Coordinates of C-alpha atoms in Angstrom, one line a residue:
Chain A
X1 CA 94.9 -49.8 11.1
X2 CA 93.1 -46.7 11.7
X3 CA 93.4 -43.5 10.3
X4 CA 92.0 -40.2 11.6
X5 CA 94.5 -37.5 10.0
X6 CA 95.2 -37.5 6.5
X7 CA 99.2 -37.9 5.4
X8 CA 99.2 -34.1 4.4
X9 CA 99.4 -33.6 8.4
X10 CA 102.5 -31.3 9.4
X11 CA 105.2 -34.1 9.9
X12 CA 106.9 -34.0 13.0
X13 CA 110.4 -32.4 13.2
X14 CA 113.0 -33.4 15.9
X15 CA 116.5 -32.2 16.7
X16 CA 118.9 -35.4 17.8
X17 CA 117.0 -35.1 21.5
X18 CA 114.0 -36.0 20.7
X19 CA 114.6 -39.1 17.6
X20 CA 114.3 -41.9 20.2
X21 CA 111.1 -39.8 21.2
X22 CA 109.9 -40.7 18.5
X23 CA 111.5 -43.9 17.4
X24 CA 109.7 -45.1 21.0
X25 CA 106.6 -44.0 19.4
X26 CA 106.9 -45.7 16.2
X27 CA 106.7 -49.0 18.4
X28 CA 103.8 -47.6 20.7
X29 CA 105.3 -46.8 23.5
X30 CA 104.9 -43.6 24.7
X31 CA 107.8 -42.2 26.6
X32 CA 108.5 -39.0 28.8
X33 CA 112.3 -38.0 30.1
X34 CA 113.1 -39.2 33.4
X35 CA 116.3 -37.4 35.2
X36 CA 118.7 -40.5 36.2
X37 CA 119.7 -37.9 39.7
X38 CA 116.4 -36.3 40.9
X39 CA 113.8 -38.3 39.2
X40 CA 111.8 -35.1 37.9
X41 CA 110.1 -36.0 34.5
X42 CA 110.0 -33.9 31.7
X43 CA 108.7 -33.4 27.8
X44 CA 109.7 -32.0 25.0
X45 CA 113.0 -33.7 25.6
X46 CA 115.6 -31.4 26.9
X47 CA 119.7 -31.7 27.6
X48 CA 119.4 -30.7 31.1
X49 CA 117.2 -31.3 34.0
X50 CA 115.6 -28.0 35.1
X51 CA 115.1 -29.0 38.3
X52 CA 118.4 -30.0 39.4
X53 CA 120.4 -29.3 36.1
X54 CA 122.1 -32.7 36.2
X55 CA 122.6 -34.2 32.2
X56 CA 121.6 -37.6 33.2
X57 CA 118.5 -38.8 31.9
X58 CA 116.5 -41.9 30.9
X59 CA 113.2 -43.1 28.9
X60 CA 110.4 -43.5 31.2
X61 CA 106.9 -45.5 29.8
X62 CA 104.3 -44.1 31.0
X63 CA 100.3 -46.3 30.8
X64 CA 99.0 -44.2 27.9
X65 CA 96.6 -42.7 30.1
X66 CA 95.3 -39.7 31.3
X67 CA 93.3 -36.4 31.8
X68 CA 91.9 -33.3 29.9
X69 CA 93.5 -30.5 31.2
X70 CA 92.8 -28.2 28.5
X71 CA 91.4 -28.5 24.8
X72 CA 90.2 -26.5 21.7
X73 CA 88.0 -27.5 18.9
X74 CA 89.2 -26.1 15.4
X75 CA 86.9 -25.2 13.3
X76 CA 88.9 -23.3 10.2
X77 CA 91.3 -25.3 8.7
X78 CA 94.7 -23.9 8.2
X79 CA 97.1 -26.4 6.6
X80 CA 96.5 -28.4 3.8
X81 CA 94.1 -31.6 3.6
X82 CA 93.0 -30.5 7.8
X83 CA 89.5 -32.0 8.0
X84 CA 87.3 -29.8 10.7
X85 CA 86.2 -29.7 13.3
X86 CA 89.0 -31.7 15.1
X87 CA 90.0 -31.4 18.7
X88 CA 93.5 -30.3 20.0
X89 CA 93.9 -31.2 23.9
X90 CA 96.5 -30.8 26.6
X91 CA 96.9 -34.0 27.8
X92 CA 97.8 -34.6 31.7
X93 CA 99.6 -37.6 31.6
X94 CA 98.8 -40.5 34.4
X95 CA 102.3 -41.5 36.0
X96 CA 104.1 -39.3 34.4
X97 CA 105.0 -37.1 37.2
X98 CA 103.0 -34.1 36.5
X99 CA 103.9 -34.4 32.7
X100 CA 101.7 -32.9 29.8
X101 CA 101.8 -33.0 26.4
X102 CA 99.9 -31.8 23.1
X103 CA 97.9 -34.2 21.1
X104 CA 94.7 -34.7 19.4
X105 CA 91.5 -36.3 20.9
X106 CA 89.8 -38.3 18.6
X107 CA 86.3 -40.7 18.2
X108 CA 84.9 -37.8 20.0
X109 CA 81.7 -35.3 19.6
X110 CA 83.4 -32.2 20.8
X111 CA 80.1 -31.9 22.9
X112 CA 81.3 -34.5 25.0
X113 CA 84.6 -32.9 26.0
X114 CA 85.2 -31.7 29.1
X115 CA 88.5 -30.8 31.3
X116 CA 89.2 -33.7 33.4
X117 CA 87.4 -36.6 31.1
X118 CA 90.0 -39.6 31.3
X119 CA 91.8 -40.5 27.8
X120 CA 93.6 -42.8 26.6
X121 CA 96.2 -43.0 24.0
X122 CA 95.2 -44.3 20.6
X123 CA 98.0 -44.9 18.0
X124 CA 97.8 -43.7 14.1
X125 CA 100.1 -45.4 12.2
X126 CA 101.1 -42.1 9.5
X127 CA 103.8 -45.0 8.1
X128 CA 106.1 -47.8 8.5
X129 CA 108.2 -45.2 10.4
X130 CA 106.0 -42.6 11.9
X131 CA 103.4 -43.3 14.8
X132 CA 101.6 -40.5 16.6
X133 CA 99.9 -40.8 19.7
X134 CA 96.8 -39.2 19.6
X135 CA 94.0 -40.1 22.4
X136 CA 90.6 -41.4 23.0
X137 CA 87.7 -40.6 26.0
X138 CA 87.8 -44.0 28.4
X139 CA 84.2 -45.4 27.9
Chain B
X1 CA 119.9 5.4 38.7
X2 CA 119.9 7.2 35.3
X3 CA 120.9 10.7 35.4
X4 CA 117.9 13.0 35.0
X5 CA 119.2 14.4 31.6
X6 CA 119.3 11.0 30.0
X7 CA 116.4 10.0 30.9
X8 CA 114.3 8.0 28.1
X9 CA 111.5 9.7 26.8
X10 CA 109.0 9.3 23.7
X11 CA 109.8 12.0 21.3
X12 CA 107.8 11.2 18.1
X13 CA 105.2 8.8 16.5
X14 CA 104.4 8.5 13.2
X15 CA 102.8 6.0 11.1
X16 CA 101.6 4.9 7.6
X17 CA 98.4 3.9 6.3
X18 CA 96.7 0.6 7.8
X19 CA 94.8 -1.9 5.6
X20 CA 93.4 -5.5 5.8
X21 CA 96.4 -7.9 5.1
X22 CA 97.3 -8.1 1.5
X23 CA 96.3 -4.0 0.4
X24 CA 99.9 -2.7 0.8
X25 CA 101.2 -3.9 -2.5
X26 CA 102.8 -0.7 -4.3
X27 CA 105.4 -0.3 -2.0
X28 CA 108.0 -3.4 0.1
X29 CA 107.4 -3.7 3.4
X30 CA 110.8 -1.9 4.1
X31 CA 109.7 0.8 2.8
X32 CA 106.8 0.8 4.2
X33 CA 109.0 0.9 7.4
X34 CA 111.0 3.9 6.1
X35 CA 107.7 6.1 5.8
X36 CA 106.6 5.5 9.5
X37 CA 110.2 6.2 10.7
X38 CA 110.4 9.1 8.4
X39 CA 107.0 10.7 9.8
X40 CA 107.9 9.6 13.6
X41 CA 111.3 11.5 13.3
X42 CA 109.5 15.3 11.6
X43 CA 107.0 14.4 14.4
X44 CA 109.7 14.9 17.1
X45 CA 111.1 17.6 15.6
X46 CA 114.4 16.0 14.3
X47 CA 116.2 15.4 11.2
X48 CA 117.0 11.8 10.2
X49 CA 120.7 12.7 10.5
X50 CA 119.8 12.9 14.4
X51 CA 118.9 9.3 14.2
X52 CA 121.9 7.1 15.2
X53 CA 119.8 3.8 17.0
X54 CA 117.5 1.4 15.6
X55 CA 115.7 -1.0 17.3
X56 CA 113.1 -4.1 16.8
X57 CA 111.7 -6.9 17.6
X58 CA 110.1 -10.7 16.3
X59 CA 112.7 -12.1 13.9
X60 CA 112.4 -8.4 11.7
X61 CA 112.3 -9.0 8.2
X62 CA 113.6 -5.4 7.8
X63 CA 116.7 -5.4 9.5
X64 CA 118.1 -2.2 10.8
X65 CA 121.7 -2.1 9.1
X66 CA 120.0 -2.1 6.0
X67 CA 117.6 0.4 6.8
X68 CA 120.5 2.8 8.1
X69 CA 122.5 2.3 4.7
X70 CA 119.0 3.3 2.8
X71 CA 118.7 6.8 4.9
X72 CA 122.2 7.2 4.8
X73 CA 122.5 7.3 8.7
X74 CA 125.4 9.2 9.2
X75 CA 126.4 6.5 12.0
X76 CA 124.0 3.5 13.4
X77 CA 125.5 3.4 17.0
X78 CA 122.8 1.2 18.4
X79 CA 121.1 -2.1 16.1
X80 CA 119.1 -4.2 18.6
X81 CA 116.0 -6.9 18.3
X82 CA 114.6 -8.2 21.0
X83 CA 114.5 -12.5 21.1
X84 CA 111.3 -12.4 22.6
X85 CA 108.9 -14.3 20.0
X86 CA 106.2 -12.3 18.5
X87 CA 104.7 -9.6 19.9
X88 CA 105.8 -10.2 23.2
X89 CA 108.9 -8.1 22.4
X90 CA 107.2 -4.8 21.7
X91 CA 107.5 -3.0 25.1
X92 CA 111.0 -4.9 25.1
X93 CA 111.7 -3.1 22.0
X94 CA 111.1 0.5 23.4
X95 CA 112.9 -0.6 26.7
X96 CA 116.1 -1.8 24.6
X97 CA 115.8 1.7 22.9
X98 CA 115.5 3.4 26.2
X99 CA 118.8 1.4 28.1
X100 CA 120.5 2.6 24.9
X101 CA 119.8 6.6 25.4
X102 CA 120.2 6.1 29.2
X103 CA 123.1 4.9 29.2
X104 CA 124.6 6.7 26.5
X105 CA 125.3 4.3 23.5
X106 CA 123.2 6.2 21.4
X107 CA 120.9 9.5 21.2
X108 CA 118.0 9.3 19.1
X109 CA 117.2 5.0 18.6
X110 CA 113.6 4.9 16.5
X111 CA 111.6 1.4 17.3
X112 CA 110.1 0.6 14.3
X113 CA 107.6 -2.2 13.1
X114 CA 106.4 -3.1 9.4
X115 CA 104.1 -5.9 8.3
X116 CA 102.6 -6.4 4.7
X117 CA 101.2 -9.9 5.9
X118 CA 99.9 -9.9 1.8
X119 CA 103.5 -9.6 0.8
X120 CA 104.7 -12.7 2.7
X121 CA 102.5 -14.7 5.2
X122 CA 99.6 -14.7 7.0
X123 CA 99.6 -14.9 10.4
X124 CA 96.5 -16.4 10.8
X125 CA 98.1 -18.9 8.7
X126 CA 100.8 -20.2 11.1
X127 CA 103.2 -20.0 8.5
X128 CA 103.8 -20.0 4.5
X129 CA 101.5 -21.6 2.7
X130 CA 102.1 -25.2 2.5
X131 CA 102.3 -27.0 -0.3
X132 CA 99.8 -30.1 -1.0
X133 CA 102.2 -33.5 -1.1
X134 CA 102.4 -34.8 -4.3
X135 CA 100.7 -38.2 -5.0
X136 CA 103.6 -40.0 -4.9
X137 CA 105.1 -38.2 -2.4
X138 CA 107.2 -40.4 0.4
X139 CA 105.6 -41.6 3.3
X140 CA 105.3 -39.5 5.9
X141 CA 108.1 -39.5 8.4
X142 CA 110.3 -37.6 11.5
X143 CA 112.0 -34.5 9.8
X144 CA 115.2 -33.1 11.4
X145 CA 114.5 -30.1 13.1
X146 CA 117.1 -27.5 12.2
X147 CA 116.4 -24.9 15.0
X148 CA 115.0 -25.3 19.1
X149 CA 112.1 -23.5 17.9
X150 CA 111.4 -26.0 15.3
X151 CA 112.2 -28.7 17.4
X152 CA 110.0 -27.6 20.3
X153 CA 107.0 -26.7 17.8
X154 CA 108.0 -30.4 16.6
X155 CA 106.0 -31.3 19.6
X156 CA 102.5 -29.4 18.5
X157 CA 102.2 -28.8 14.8
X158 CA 102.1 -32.7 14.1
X159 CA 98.4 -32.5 16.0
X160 CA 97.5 -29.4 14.0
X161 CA 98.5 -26.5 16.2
X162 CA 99.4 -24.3 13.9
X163 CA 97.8 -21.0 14.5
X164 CA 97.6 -18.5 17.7
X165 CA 93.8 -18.7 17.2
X166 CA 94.1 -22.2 18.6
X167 CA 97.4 -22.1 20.6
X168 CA 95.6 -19.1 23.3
X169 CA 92.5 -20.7 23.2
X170 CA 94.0 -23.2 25.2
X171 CA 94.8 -21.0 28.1
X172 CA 91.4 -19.2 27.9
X173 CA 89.3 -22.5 27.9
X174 CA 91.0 -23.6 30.9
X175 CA 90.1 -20.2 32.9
X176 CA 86.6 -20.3 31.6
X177 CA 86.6 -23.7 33.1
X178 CA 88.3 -22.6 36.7
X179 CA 86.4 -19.2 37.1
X180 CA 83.0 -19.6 35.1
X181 CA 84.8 -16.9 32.5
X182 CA 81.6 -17.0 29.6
X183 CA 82.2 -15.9 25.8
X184 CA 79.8 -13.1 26.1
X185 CA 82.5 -11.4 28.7
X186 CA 85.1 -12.4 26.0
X187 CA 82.8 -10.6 23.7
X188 CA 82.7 -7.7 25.5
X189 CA 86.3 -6.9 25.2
X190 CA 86.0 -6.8 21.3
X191 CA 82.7 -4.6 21.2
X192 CA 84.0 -2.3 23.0
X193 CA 87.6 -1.9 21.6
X194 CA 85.1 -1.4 18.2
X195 CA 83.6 1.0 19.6
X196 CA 86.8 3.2 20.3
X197 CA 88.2 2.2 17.0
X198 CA 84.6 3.9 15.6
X199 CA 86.1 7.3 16.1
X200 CA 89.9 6.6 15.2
X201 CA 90.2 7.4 11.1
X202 CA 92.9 5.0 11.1
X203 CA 91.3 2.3 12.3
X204 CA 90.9 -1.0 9.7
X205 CA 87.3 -1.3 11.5
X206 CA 86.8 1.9 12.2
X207 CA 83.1 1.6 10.1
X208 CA 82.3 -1.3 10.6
X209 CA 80.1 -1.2 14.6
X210 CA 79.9 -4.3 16.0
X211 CA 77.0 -5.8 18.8
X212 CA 77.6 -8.6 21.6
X213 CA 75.2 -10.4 19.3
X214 CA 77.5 -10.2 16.0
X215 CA 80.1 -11.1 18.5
X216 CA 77.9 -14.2 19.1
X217 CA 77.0 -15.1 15.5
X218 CA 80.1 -14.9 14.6
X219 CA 81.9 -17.9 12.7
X220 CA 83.8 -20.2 15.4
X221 CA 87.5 -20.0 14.8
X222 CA 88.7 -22.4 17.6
X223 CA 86.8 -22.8 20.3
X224 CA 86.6 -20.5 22.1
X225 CA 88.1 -18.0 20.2
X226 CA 85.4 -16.6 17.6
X227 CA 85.8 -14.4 14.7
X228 CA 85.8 -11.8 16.6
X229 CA 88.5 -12.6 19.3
X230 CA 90.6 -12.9 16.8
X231 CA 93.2 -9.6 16.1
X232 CA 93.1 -8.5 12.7
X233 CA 95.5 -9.2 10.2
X234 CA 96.7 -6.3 8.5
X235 CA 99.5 -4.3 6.4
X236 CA 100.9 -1.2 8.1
X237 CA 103.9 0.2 9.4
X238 CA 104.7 2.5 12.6
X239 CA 107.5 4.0 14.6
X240 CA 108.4 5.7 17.9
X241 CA 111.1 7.8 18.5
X242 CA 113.1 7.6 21.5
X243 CA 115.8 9.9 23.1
X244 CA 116.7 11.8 26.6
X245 CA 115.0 14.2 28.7
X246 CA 117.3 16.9 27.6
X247 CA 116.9 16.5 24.0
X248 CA 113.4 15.9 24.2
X249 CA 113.2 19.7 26.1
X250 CA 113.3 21.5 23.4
X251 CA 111.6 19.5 20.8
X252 CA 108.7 20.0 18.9
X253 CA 105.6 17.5 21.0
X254 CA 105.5 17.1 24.7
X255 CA 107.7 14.6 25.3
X256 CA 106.0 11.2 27.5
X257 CA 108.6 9.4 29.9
X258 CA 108.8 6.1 30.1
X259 CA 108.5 5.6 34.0
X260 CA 109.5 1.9 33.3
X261 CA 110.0 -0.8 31.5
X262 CA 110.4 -4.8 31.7
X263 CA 110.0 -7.7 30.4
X264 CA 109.5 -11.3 31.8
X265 CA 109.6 -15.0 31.1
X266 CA 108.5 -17.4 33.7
X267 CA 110.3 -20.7 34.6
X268 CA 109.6 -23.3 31.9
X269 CA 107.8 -21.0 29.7
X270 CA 109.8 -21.2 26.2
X271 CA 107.4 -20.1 23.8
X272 CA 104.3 -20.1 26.2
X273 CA 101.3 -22.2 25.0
X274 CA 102.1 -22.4 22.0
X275 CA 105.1 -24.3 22.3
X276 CA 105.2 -25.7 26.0
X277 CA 102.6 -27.6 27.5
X278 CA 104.3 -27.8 30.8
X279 CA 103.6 -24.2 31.9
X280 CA 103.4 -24.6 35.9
X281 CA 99.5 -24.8 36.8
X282 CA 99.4 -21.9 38.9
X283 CA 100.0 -19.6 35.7
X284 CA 98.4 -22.0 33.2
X285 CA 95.4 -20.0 32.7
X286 CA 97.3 -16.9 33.3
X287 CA 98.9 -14.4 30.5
X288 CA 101.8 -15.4 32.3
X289 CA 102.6 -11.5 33.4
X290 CA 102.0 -11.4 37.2
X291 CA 105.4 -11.5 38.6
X292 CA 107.1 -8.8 36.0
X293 CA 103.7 -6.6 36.8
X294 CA 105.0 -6.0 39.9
X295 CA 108.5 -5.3 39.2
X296 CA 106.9 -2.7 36.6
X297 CA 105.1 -0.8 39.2
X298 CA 107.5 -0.8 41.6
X299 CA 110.6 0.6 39.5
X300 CA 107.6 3.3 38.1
X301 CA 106.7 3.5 42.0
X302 CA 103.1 3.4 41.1
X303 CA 100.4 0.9 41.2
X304 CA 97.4 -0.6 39.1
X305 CA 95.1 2.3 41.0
X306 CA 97.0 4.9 38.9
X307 CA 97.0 3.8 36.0
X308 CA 94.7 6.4 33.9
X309 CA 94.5 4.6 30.7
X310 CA 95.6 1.3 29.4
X311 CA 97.0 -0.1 25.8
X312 CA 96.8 -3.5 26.1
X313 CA 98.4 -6.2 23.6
X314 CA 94.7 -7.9 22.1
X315 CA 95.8 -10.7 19.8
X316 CA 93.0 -12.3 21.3
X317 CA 90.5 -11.3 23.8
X318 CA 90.7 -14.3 26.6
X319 CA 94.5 -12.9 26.1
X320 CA 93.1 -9.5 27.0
X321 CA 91.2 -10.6 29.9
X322 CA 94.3 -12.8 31.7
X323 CA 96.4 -9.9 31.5
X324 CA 93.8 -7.3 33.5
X325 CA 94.3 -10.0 35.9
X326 CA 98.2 -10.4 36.0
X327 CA 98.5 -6.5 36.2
X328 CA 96.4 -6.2 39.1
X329 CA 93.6 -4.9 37.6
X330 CA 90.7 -7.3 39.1
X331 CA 91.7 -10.5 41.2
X332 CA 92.6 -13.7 39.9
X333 CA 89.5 -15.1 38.2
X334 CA 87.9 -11.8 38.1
X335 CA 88.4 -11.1 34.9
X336 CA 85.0 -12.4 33.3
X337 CA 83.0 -10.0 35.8
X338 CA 85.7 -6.7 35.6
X339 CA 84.9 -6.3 31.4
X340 CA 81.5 -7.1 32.0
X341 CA 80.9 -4.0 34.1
X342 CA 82.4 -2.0 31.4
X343 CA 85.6 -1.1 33.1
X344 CA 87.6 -0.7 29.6
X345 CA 85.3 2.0 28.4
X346 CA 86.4 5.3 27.1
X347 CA 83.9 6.7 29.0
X348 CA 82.4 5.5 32.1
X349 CA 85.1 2.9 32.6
X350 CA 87.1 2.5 35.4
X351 CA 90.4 1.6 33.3
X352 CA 89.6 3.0 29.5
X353 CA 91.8 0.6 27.5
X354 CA 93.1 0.4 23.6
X355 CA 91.5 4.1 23.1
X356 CA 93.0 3.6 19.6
X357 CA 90.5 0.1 18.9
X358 CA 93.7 -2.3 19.5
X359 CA 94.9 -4.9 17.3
X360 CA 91.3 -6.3 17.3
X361 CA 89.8 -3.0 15.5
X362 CA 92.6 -0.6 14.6
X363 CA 95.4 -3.0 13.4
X364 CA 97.8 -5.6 14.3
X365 CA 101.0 -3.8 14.2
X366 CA 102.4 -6.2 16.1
X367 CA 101.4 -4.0 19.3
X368 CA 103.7 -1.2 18.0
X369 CA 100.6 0.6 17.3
X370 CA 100.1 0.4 21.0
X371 CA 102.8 2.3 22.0
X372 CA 101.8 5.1 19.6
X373 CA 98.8 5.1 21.0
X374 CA 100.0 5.5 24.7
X375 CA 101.8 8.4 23.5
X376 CA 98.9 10.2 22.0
X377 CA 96.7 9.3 24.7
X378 CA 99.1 11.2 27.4
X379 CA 99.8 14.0 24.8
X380 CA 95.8 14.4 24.7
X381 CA 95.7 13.8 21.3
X382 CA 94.1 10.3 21.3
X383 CA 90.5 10.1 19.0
X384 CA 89.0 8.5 22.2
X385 CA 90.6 11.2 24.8
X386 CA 90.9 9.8 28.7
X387 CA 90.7 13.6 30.2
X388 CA 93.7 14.8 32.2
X389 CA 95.4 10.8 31.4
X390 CA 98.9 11.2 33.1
X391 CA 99.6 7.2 33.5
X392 CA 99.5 4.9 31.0
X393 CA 100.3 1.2 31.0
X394 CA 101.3 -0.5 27.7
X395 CA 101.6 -4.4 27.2
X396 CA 103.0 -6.3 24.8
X397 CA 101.9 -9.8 23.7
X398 CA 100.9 -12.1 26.4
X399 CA 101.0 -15.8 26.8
X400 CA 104.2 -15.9 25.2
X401 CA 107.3 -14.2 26.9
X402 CA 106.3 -10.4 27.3
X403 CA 107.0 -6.5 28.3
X404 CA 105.7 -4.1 29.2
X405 CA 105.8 -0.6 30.0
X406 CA 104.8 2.4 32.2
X407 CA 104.7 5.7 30.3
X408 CA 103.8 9.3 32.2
X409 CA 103.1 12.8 31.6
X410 CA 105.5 15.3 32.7

């Protein structure tokens, strides 16, 4: 099981919207929220479709991969037990229906990074309970 | 329209000492906050017992009711904050005080803003310090978030974005990748808000001159945001004083109109970057401003051509440079090229901006300090002078939800 982050990481907090955003990540899957009426996909998990406003929505698993759309490398660590550099990256997901979300990109040389390199999604195992998808460059 | 009589001008500034966060320490940040709004009221010309509004903005640790019962306000008429997160909610602040004048709720409403980072938090430091986890602390698990910020920052902090040094950079490395935008025209912006701050005794880095090449050996922070791209983090307080055209007629400063005021949010924005990765791609690498630009020129019924001289919210340079494109300043994309010919200049520029040295080289009051500054600079009394400035747009913090304002010279 690999480990890139040490456990002193900021530990994710969720209200009761996104717990099965997470509990889908504690098996591996990674999820985004699909409205049930207009199909529009969202993330963070919301109550309400901003498309079409409708409540209605479902779990959608999407491949785990996809696209750097934006990134930073971090050089000055700010919390506790943060090893630098490490890369933070907005993440386009593939299939996802336009979908991005914030993760870490890791196994990487930060010269090697690049808007538009393909990822894909490598799981850390923080516990029995917490899995956090971070991602990888496709080689 | 308001009635000529009320309308909402900028009466009175005042402000304390500014220092690198952590120096303010003999006095509580509240009343710190009572000695700027003390020093912006005798600057107008007025008597505390005048005062019967107070407003603010960003979650203010120094709430007005309490303030009001410590300078025995005779009666607070008007207590407002803005929701807007951070700085984003200056301009917002002055514009909540204006409504409140203009419409009658109250005469006299002082914005006010005071942060002793050293006392609480720094900002830098995305937070309070955290604690180390014990040794045998439980393994690490999904936390109940007890707020929708916490649960949308739920989302980012868990991969270590923590800070606005990293959240903007975001934004800025994605126009750097779209237009060619290099950190030397990043660097620009910094030397020469220095270079104002050089002649403003205030300023935190007033004596301390800075080169595009100390810009360039300066530490990383997170890429691409060097050192210096970074706003300072300070301890200071400041206030502005807000009332009607017919008060402000026979007080003691000439009085500076705000022309207009707004604030916007796009669709889907929430807390901009820093929360959202979902901002729509056309104003990804934007400071997310355009569209509430325009409604800001068009209720002052003037345009980015008139504008004489600009204070513009610098909590971090690529910030800086996003925004000259969302108020019309240079095209989209343009940015990179429209610092590098030294438009921001004092002198020489085509659009002199942060006379004062910003919150880069002056202070980070939050982008208070801005609005100060815009008054001085159309009163004439700014330490970096625009000659003859009449028009002068203030921002508040971008790439988050933001305002802004339009302030003129009668």
């Amino acid at each position: 099981m690999t480990r890139w982050f040490p456990d002193g990481m900021p530990q994710p907090l969720a209200d009761s919207e996104a717990v099965a955003w997470w509990e889908a990540a504690a098996e591996h899957r990674l999820v985004v929220q699909r409205c049930t009426d207009c199909a529009h996909t969202r993330l963070p998990p919301a109550p309400i479709c901003p498309e079409c406003r409708s409540d209605g929505s479902e779990w959608h698993e999407v491949s785990g991969r996809g696209e750097i759309y934006s990134y930073t490398v971090v050089h000055r660590p700010i919390a506790l037990d943060q090893q630098v550099p490490f890369v933070i990256a907005v993440v386009a997901l593939e299939g996802a229906g336009g979908v991005r979300m914030i993760s870490n990109i890791v196994d990487a040389d930060p010269d090697e990074l690049s808007i538009g390199l393909a990822l894909e999604v490598a799981w850390e195992d923080m516990s029995d309970d917490l899995a956090i998808p971070r991602f990888r460059i496709v080689r | 329209m308001t009635e000529p009589a009320r309308r909402a001008h900028l009466v009175g500034v005042g402000e304390t000492r500014y220092t690198k966060w952590g120096k303010i320490g003999d006095v509580t940040e509240h009343a710190l906050a009572c000695e700027a709004i003390k020093k912006a009221v005798a600057d107008a010309g007025l008597s505390m017992d005048d005062v019967d509004g107070l407003a603010s903005f960003a979650e203010d640790r120094n709430e007005a009711i309490f303030l009001a019962a410590e300078f025995g306000l005779p009666e607070l008429r008007f207590a407002n904050m803005v929701w807007m997160p951070g700085g984003g909610g200056t301009c917002a602040a002055v514009s909540n005080a204006s409504m409140a004048v203009e419409t009658g709720q109250a005469e006299v409403v002082v914005v006010y803003r005071s942060l002793c980072q050293g006392q609480y938090f720094r900002f830098g430091q995305g937070g309070p310090p955290r604690a180390a986890p014990p040794a045998d602390a439980p393994p690490p698990t999904v936390q109940p978030a007890s707020s929708m910020m916490l649960a949308s920052i739920g989302f980012t902090m868990p991969y270590g974005l923590l800070n606005a040094a990293a959240a903007y950079a975001l934004p800025t490395r994605r126009h750097m990748h779209l237009y060619g935008t290099t950190t030397e025209q990043l660097g620009m912006i910094a030397v020469t808000f220095r270079e104002h701050a050089s002649r403003n005794p205030r300023a935190v880095m007033g004596s301390r001159p800075m080169t595009l090449e100390d810009h360039q050996k300066a530490p990383m922070i997170a890429d691409p945001h060097r050192l210096f791209d970074c706003c300072l983090e300070s301890d200071g307080a400041c206030a502005v004083v807000v009332t009607t055209a017919e008060r402000a007629r026979d007080l003691a400063r000439r009085p500076v109109e705000v022309l207009s005021s707004a604030q916007g949010t796009p669709k889907g924005y929430a807390f901009g970057p820093f929360s959202n990765a979902n901002i729509a791609d056309e104003i990804y690498a934007t400071g997310g401003c355009e569209s509430m630009a325009k409604r800001l020129y068009a209720r002052a019924g003037v345009g980015p051509a008139d504008i004489d001289v600009a204070q513009i919210y610098d909590h971090f340079t690529g910030c800086v440079l996003m925004q000259l494109e969302d108020y019309g300043f240079c095209k989209r994309g343009e940015g990179g090229p429209f610092v590098e010919s030294g438009a921001l200049a004092w002198q020489g520029g085509s659009l002199p901006t942060n006379t004062h040295g910003g919150s880069l080289s002056e202070a980070y009051i939050h982008g208070l300090n801005h609005v100060v500054e815009g008054v001085r600079s159309l009163r004439g009394e700014s330490t970096s002078q625009v000659e003859d400035a009449e028009v002068c747009l203030v921002t508040a913090g971008a790439c988050v939800p933001s305002s802004a304002l339009i302030l003129g010279r009668r």
